[in-house]
Every structure is written in structure tokens, then in C-alpha cells.
Amino acid sequence: MNARIANAVGVTAILAAILLPVSALVPAYAAEVAVSITPGSSTKTTDAYSPNPVEVNVGDTVVWTNDDSQPHTATSGTPSGGADGMFGGEAGSFGTVPTPDATQSFTFEEEGEFPYYCGLHPSMIGTVMVAAGSGGNGGNGGEPAESTATAELDGESYEVTSMSADNSVTGAEIAAGESVTLTFDGPGTAEVTLPKSMVSGSLMVGGAAAEVVNEDDQSTTISVTVPESGEVVITAATVVPEFGVIAALVLAVSLVAVIGFARFKGTAFGLGRL
Ligand SMILES: [Cu+2]
């Protein structure tokens, strides 16, 4: 291969390696839970919907699929009390009627037991049991539970882990070179583990020195008190800078190296100076 072409290919490869962002995997926290409206369910009772009761966590979405040959509804409320309007129709009616193979979805945002029934065949009854879960509001039932949030900056992901009996971390955002803002679903105390690739040095929480619980090569765990706003701002000696800054430095060094190499090779092959 011609030396110049080889150099050009080399430079392109180096640039591609530097500039191609690592595709970030965004974990899903909320689940979709399937409930079947079973075949022949018009003649059934508590076995018309399957599984029944269906157990989900706050934030999960229940998807009912009509696997029968005739229309049914999954309407919140009871046959005697009527539709309460939460899902599967307006209060006092059952507006949503999934026809065969159709689906109906509803996302549960609060804990509790939610009865439902078929507006067309009131013998069909079911219950959705919603637990607080890891993404739930109002605490984790007194037990410390782990939650995670991922901050993204310039194609890199930084995972923050929180252990708390009071709340869950729901968001993490980096202000490049300045601070990291964590969002929680409620107030309380939490032990938060932050990767050193994101923040390192003397960590400060809301302007005061952070209470460090644990520290290793990879991460720092600090204890934070989350206020009513649910927002905690962390500053540190080093906060991951904007990619542009790193890229410019790496790029400059690479180009100097490549040009130097090309000039050396060019001379060696008698191609003259680039
Ligand atoms: Cu029905």
C-alpha cells in the first residue's frame, strides 16, 4: 500500500477510535407485566384474567391482552360499585373495550390493591396488587434498598448507586467540570456510591464536606441527607470535564504523533516532506 494512503487510513482509524462514542446502555427500571383475558372468560370468574391477582411494582405497566374471541373490558372498580375511572373506562362507564387480540395498558403510580372487572360480563373479576418496589415513593418499607441512576456525558455512562430505606435515586446529571446533581424520589438519608471517573477528590455536598463512608480505587461512597426537593448537588476537586476538552487534547497529541511518523516515513521512502 502507498505510504500516504496507509497514513491516511491510519489517521482515519485513530480519529474514528477517538470520536466514536461508546453506545450507552440505558437500563429499564419499569417493567411491563402481561395479563391475559383468557379464552372463554365470559363464563369465568376470578380465573378470567390471568395471572390473577397480578403483582407489580409502582411504575410498572400492566398490559391486558384479549386472548378470547369476543370483546371484554378490564375496568377498574367492582361490579357492584361500578367503574371508578382509574383505568379501562371513564367513571361510571367502561369506555375501553378491547376487541379480540387488542391490548389495554395502564401504568400504576401508587401502591395499593386495585380491583377491576369486565363491564360486559360482571362475573369476571381481577385485582392488581401494586407494591412500592424499588422505584416507589414513600419509602422502601423500612428496609434499605438499592437503586441506581445513570448520568450520561458525551456518550459515556456513569452509574450512581444509592442504598436507602427512605428513598430511591431516580436521576443523575453532570454539569461538566462543575458538579453532579442527583435526584431522589423523596427526602431522607442515603449512602451514595459515585464512580471516580465521574467525581474524585474532596467531595462536597451542598457546599459542605461530604461524609465519606467508604472509598476505593474505583468509587467513593458518601452519606447524604436528601431534602424535600429531592435534589442533592455534589461538587468535587475533579468533576468529569466536557468530552471536547479531552478530545482536543488526545487529538492534538495523536496528530502530532501521526504527522511526525508520516514525515519520518515520507523521508525514508523518498516521498518528500508532507
Ligand atoms: Cu367480558
Short mmCIF file of C-alpha atoms and ligand atoms in Angstrom, two decimals, residues 37 41-42 48-49 68 70-73 117-122 124, ligand 1:
data_model
loop_
_atom_site.label_atom_id
_atom_site.label_comp_id
_atom_site.label_asym_id
_atom_site.label_seq_id
_atom_site.Cartn_x
_atom_site.Cartn_y
_atom_site.Cartn_z
CA ILE A 37 -58.05 -12.09 29.20
CA SER A 41 -63.54 -15.88 30.03
CA SER A 42 -67.18 -14.73 29.76
CA ALA A 48 -60.97 -14.95 33.71
CA TYR A 49 -57.88 -12.76 33.96
CA ASP A 68 -60.67 -14.58 23.79
CA GLN A 70 -65.21 -11.86 21.97
CA PRO A 71 -64.82 -8.35 23.42
CA HIS A 72 -64.21 -7.80 27.13
CA THR A 73 -63.11 -4.95 29.35
CA TYR A 117 -63.90 -6.33 36.31
CA CYS A 118 -65.41 -6.83 32.89
CA GLY A 119 -68.16 -4.34 32.15
CA LEU A 120 -69.74 -6.79 29.70
CA HIS A 121 -69.51 -9.88 31.92
CA PRO A 122 -69.53 -8.75 35.59
CA MET A 124 -65.15 -11.62 35.50
CU CU B 1 -66.07 -9.87 29.43
#
